Coordinates of N, CA, C and O in Angstrom, one line a residue:
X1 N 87.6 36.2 106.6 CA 87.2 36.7 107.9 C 87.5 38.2 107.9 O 88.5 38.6 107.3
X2 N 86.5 39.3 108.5 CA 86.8 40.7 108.6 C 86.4 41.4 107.4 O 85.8 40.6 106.6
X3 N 86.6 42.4 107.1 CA 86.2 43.2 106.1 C 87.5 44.2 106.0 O 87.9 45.0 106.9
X4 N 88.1 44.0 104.8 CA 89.2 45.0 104.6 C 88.9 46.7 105.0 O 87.9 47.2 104.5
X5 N 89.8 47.5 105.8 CA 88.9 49.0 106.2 C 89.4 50.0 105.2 O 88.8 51.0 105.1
X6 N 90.4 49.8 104.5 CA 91.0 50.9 103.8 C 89.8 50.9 102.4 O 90.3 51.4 101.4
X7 N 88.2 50.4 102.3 CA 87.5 50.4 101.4 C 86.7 51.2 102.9 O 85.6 51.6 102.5
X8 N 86.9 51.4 104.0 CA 85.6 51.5 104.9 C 86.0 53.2 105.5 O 85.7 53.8 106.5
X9 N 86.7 53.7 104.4 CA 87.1 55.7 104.7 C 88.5 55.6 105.6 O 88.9 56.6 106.1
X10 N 89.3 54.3 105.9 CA 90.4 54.4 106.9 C 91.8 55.2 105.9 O 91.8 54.9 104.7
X11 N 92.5 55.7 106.2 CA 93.8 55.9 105.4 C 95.0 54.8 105.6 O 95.2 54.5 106.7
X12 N 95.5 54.2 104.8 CA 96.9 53.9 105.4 C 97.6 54.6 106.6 O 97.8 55.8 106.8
X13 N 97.9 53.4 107.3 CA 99.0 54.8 108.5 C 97.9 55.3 109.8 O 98.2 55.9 110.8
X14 N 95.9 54.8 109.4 CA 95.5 55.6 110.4 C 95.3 54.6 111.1 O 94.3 54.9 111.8
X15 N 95.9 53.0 111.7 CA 96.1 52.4 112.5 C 96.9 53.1 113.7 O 96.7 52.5 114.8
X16 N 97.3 53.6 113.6 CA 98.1 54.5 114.5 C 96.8 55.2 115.7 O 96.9 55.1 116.9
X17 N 95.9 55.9 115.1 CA 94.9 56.6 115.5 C 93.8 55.6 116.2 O 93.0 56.1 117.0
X18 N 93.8 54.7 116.0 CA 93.0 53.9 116.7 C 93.2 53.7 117.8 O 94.0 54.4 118.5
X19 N 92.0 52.6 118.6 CA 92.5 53.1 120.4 C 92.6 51.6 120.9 O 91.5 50.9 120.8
X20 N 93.4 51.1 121.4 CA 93.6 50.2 121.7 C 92.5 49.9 123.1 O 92.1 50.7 124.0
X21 N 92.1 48.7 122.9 CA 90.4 48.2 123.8 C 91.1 47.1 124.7 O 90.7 46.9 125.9
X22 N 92.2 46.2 124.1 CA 92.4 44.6 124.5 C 93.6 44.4 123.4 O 94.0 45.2 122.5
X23 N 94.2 42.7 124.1 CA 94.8 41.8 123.2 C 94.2 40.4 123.3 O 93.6 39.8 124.2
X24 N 94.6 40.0 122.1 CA 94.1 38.4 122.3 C 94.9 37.8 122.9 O 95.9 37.5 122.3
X25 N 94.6 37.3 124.6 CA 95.6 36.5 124.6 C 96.1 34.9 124.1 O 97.2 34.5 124.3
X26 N 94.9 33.9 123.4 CA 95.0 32.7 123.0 C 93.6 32.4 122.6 O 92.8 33.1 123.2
X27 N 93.3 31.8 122.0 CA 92.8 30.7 121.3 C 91.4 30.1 122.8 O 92.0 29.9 123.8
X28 N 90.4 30.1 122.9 CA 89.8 29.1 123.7 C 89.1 28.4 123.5 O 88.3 28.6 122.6
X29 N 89.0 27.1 124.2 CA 88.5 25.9 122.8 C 88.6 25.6 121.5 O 89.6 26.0 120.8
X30 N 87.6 24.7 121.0 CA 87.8 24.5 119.5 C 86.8 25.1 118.4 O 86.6 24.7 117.2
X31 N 86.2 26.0 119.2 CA 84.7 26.9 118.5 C 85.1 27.8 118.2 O 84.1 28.4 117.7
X32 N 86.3 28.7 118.2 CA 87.2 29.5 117.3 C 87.1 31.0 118.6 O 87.4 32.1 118.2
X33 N 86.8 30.7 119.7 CA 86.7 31.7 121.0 C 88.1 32.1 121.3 O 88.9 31.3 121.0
X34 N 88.5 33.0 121.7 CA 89.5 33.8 122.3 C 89.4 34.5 123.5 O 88.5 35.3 123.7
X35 N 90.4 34.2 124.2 CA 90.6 35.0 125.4 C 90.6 36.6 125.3 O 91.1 36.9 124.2
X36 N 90.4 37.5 125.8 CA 91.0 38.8 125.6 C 91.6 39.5 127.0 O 91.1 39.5 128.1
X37 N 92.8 40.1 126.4 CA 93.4 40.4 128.2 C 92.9 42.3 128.0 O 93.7 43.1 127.4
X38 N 91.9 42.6 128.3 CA 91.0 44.0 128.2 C 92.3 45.1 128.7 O 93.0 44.8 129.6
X39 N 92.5 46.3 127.9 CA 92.8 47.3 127.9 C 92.3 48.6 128.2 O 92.9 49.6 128.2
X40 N 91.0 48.3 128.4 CA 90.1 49.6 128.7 C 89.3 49.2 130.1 O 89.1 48.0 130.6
X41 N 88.7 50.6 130.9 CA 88.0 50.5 131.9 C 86.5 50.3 132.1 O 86.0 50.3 133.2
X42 N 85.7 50.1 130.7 CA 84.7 49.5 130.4 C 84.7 48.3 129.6 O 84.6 48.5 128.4
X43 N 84.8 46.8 130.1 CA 85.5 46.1 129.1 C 84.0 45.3 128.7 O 83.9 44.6 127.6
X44 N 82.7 45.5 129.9 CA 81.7 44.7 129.8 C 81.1 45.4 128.5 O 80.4 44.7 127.7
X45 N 81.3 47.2 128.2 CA 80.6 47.7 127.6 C 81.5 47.5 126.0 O 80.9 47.2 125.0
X46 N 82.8 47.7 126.0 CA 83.3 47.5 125.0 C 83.5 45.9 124.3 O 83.7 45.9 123.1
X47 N 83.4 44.9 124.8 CA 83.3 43.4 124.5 C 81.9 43.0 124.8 O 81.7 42.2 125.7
X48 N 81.1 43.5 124.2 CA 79.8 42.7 124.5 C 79.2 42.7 122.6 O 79.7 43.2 121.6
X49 N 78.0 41.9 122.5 CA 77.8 41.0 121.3 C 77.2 42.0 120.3 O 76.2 42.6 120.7
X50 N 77.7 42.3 119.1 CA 77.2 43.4 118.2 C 78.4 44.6 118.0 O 78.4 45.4 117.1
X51 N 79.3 44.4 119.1 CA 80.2 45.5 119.0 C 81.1 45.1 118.0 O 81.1 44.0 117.5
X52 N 81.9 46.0 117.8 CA 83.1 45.8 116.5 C 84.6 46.7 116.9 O 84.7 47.9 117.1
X53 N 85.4 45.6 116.9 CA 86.4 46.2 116.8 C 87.6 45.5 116.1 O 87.7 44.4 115.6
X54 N 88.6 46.4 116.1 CA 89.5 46.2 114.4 C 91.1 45.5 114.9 O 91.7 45.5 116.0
X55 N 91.5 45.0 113.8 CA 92.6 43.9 114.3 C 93.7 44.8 113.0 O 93.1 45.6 112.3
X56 N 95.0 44.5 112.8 CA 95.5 44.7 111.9 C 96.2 43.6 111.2 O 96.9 42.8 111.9
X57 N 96.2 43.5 110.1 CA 96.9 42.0 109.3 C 97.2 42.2 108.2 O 96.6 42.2 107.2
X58 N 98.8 42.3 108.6 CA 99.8 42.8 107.5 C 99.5 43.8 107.1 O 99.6 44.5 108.1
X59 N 99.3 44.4 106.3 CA 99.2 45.8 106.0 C 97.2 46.5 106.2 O 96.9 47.6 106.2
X60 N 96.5 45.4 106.3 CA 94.9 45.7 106.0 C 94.7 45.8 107.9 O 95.3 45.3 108.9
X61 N 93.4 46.7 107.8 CA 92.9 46.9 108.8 C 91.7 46.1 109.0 O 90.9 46.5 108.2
X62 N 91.2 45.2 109.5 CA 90.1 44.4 109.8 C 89.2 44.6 110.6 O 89.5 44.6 111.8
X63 N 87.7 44.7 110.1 CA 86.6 44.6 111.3 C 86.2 43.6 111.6 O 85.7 42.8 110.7
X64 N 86.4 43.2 113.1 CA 85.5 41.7 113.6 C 84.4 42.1 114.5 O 84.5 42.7 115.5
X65 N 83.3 41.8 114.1 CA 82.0 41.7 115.1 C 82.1 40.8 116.0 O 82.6 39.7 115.7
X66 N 81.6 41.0 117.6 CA 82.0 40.5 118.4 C 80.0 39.7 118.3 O 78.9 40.1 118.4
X67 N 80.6 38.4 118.3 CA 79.5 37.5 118.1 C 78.8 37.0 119.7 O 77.6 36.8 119.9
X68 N 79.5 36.8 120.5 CA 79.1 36.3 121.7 C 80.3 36.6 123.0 O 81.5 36.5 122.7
X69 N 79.9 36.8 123.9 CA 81.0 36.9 125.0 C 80.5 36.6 126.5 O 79.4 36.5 127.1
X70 N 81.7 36.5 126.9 CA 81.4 36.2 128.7 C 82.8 36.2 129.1 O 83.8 35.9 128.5
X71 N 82.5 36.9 130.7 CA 83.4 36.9 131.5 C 83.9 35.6 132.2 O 83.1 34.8 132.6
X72 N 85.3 35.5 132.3 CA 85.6 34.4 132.9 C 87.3 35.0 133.7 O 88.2 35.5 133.1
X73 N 87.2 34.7 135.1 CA 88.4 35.3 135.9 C 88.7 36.7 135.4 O 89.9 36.8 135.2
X74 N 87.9 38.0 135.0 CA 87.4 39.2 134.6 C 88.0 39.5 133.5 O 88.2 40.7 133.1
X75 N 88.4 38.5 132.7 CA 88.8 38.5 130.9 C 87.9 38.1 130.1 O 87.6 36.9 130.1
X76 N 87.4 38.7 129.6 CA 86.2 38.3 128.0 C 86.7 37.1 127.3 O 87.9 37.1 127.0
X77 N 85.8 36.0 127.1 CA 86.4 35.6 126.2 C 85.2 35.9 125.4 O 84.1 36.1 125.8
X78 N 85.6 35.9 124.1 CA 84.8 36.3 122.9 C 85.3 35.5 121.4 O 86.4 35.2 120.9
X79 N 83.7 35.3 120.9 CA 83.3 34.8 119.6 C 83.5 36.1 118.6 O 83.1 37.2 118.9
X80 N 84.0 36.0 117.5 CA 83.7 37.3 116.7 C 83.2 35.9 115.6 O 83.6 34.7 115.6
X81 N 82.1 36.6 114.7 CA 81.6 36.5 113.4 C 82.8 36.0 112.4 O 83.7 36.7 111.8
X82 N 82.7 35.0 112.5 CA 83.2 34.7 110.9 C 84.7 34.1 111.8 O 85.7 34.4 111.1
X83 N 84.9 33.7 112.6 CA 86.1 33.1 113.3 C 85.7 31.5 114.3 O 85.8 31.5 115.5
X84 N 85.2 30.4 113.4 CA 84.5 29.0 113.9 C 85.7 28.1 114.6 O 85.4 27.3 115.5
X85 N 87.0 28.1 114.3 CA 87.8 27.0 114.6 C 88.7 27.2 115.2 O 89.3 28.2 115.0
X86 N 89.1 26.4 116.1 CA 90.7 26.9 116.9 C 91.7 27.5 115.8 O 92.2 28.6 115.7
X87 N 91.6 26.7 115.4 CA 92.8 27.3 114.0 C 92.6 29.0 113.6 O 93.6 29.8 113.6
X88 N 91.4 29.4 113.3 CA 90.9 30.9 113.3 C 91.4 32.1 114.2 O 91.7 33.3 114.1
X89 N 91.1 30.8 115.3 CA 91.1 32.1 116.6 C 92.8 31.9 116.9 O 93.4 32.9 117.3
X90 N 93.5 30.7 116.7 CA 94.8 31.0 117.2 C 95.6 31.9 116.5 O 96.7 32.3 116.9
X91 N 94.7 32.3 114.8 CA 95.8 33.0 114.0 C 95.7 35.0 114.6 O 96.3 36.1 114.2
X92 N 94.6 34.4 115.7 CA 94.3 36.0 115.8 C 95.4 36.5 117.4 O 95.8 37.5 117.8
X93 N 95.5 35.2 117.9 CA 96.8 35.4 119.1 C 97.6 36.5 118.9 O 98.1 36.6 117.8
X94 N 97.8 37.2 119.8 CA 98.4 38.3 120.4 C 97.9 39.6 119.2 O 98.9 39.9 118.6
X95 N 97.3 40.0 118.8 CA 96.9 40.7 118.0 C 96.0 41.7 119.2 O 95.4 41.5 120.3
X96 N 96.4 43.0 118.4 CA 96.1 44.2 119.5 C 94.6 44.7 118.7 O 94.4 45.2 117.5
X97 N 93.9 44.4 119.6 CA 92.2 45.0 119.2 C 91.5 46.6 119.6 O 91.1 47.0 120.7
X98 N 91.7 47.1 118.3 CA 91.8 48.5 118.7 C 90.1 49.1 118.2 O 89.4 48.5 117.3
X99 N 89.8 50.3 118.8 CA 88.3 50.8 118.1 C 88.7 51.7 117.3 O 89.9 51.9 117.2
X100 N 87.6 52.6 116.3 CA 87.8 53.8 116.1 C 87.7 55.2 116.9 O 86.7 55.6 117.6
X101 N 88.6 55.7 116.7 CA 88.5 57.2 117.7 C 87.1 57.7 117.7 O 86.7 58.3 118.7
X102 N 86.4 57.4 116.6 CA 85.1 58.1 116.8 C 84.0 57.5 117.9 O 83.0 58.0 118.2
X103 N 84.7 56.0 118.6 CA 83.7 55.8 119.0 C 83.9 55.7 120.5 O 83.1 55.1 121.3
X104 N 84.9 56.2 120.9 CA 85.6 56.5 122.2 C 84.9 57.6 123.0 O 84.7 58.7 122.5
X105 N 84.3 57.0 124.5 CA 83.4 58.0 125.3 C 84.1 58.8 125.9 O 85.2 58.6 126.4
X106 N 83.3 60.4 125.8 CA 84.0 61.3 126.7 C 83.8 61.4 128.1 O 82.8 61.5 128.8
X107 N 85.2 61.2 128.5 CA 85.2 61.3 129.7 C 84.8 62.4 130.8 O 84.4 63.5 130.5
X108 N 84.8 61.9 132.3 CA 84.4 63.2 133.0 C 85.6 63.8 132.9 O 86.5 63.3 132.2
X109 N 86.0 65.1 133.5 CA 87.2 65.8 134.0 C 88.1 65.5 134.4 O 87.8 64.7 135.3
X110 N 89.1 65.6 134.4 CA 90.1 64.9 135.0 C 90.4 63.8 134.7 O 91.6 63.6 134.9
X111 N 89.7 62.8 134.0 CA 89.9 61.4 133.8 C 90.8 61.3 132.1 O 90.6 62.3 131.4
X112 N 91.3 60.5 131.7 CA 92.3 60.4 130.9 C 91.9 59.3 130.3 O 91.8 58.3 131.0
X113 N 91.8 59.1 128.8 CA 92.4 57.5 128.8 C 93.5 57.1 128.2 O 94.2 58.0 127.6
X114 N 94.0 55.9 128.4 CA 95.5 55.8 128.2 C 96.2 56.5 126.8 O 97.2 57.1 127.1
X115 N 95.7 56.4 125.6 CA 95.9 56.6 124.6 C 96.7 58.2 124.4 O 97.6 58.5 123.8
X116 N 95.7 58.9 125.4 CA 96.0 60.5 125.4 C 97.0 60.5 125.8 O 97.8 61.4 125.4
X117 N 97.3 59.8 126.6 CA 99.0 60.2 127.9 C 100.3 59.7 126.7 O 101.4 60.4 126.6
X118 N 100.1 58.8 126.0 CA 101.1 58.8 125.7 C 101.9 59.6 124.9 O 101.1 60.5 124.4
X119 N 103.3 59.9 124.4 CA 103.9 60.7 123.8 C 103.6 62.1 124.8 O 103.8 63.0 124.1
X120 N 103.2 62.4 125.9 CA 103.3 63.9 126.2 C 104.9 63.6 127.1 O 105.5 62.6 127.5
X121 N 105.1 65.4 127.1 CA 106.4 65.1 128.0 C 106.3 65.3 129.2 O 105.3 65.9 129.6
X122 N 107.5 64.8 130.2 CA 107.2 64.6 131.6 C 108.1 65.6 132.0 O 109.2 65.7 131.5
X123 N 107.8 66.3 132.8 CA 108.6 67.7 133.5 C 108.3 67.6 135.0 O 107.3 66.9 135.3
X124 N 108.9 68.2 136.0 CA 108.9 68.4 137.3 C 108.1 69.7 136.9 O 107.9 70.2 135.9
X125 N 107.7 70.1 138.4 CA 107.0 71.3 138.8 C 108.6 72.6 139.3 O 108.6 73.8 139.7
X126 N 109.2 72.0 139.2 CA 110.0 73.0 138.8 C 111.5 73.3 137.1 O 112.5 73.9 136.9
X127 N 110.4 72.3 136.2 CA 110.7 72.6 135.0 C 111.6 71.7 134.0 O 111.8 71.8 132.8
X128 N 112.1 70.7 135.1 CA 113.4 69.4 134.5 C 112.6 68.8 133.8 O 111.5 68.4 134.1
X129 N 113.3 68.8 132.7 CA 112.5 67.6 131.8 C 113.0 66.2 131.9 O 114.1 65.8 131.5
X130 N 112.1 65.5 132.4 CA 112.2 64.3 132.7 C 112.2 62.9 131.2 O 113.1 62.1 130.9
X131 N 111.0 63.1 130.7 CA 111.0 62.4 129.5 C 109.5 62.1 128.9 O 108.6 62.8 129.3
X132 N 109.3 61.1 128.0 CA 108.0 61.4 127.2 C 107.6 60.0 128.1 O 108.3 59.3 128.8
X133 N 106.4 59.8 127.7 CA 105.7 58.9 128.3 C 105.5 57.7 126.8 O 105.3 58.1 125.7
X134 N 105.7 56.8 127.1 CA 106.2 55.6 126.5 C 105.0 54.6 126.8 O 104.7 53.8 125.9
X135 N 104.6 54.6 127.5 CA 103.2 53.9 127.7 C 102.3 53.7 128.9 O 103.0 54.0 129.9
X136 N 100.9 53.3 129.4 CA 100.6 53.5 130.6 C 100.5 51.7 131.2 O 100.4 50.8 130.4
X137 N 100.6 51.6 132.2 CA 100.4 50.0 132.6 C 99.6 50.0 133.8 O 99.8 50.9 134.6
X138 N 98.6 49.0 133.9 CA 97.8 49.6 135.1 C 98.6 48.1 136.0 O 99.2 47.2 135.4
X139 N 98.6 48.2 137.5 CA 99.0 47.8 138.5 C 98.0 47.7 139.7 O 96.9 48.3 139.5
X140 N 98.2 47.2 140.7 CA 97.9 47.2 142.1 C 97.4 48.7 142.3 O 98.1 49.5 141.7
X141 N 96.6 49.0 142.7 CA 96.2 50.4 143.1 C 96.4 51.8 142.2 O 96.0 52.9 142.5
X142 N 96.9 51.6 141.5 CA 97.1 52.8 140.8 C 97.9 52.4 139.3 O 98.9 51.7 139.3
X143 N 97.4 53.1 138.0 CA 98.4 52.9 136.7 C 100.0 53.8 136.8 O 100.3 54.9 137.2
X144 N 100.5 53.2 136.3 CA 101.8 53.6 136.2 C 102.2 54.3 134.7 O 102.3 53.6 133.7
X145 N 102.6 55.9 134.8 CA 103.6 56.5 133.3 C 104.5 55.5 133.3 O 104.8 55.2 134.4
X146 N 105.2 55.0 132.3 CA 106.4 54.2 131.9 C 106.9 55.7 130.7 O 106.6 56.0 129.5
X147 N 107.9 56.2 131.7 CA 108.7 57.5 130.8 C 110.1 57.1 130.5 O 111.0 56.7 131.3
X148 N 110.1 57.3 129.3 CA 111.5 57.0 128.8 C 112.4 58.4 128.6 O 112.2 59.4 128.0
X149 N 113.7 57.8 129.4 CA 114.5 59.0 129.2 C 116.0 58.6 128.8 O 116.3 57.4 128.5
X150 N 116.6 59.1 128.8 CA 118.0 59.0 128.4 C 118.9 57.9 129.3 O 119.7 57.1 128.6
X151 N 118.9 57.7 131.2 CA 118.9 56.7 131.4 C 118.2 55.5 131.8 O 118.3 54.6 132.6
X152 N 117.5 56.0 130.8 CA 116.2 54.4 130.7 C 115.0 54.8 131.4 O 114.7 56.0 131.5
X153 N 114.1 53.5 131.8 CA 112.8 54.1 132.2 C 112.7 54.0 133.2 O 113.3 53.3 134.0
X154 N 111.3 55.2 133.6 CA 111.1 55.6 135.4 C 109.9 55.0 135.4 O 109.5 54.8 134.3
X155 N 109.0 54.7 136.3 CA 107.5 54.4 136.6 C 107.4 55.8 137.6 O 108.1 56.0 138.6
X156 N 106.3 56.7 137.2 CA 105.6 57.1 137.7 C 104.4 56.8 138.2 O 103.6 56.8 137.2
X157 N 103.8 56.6 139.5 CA 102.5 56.2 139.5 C 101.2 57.7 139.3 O 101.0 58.6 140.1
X158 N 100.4 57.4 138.0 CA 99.6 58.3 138.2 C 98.8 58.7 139.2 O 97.7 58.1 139.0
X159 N 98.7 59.1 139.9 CA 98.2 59.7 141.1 C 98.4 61.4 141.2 O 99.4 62.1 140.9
X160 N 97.2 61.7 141.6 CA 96.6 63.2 142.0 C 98.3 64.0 142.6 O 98.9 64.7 141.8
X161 N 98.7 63.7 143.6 CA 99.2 63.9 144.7 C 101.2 63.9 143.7 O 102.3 64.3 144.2
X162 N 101.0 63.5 142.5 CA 102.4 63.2 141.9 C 101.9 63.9 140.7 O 101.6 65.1 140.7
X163 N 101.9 63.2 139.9 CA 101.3 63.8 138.4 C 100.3 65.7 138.6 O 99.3 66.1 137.8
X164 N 100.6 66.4 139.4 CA 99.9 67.5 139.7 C 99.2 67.9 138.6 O 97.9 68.0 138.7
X165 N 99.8 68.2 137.4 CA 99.1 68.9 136.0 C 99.0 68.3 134.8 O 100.0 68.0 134.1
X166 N 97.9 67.9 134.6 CA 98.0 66.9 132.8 C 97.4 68.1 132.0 O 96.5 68.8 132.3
X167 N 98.1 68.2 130.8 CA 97.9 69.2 130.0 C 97.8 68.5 128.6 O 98.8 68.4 127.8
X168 N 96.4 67.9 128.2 CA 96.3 67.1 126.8 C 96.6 68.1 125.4 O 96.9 67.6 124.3
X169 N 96.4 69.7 125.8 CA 96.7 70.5 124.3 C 98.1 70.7 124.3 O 98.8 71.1 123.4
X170 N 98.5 70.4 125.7 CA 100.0 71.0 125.2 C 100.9 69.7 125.8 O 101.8 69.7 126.6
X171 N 100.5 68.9 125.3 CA 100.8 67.0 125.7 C 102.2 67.3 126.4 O 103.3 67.3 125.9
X172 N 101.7 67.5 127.8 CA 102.6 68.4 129.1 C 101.8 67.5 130.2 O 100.6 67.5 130.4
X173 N 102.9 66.5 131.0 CA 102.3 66.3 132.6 C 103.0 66.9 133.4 O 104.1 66.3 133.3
X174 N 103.1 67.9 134.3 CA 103.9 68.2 135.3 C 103.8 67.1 136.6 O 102.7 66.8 137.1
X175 N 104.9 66.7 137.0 CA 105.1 65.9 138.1 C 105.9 66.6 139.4 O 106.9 67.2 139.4
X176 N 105.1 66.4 140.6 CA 106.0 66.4 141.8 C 105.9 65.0 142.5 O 105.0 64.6 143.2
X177 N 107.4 64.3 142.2 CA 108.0 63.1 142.3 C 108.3 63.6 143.8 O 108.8 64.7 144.1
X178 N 108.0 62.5 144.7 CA 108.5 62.2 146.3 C 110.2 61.7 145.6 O 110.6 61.4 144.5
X179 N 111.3 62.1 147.2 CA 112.1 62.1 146.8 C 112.9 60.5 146.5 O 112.7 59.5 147.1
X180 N 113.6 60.7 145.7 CA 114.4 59.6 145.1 C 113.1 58.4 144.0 O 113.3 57.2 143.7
X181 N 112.0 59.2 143.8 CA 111.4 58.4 143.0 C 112.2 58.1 141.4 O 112.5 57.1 140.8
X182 N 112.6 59.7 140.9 CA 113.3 59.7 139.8 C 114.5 58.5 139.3 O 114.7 58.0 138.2
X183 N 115.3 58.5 140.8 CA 116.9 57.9 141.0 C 116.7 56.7 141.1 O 117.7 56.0 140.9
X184 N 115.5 56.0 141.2 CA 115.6 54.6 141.2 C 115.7 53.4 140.4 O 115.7 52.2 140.7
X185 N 115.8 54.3 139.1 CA 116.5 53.3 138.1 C 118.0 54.0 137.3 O 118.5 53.8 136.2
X186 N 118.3 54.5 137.9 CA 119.6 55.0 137.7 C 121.0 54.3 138.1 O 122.1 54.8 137.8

């Protein structure tokens, strides 16, 4: 199953660089189908039949072609090429399905995708350094920074009105936090 990528121009180590799309979350049926719990905000355009995206296993990077898909409770489940049996698809369970950077759309202005935010650092608008961003999680109305700092982590909710300045060249978000947002996991 898949095609080894480090023959396909990838480097060792450029798993890292990839962009996370989805995870598998299980196995569906016995025709080798998987759930996927989507990671991205186009998931009809990124999980639809012909597309390709890469899994990692053990040390090899793998392409799976997405053979057939459909929405069900607004999770894809999807066929990839060359994955026929439950057995197939359960070996691919929880495995993180990432694209290549090359093939990631530019966004409009302002808009971010998760990938970028992570590792920048978090500072107040008056200069405290708060901590780095550790990952994004989307929620009820709005995604949340998960910043990690020294005592533990804070949720910021991204929003206009808080996150004031995202700065991707100088991987800088300035925040103006409403009061006691900081203190509440303290």
């Amino acid at each position: 199953m898949g095609l080894g990528a480090w023959g396909m121009g990838f480097e060792p180590g450029a798993w890292e660089d990839f962009v996370i799309v989805g995870r598998v979350a299980r196995a569906h049926g016995n025709r080798g189908e998987v759930i996927v719990n989507p990671e991205t905000d186009f998931p009809e355009a990124r999980f639809r039949p012909g597309s390709e995206v890469f899994v990692l296993r053990g040390d090899r990077i793998e392409r799976l072609t997405i053979d057939a898909a459909r929405f069900h409770r607004d999770r894809p489940v999807v066929a990839f090429q060359g994955v026929s049996s439950m057995t197939e698809a359960e070996a691919l369970a929880g495995a993180e399905l990432r694209v290549d950077p090359a093939a990631v759309t530019a966004l409009d202005a302002g808009a971010f995708y998760r990938h970028e935010l992570l590792g920048c650092r978090v500072e107040t608008v008056g200069g405290v350094v708060v901590g780095e961003v550790a990952r994004v999680e989307h929620g009820p109305g709005a995604d949340r920074l998960v910043v990690e700092r020294e005592r533990g982590e804070v949720l910021i909710p991204l929003a206009r009105d808080i996150c004031v300045n995202i700065d991707l060249a100088a991987r800088r978000i300035v925040i103006e936090p409403p009061e006691g947002l900081l203190e509440l996991n303290e």
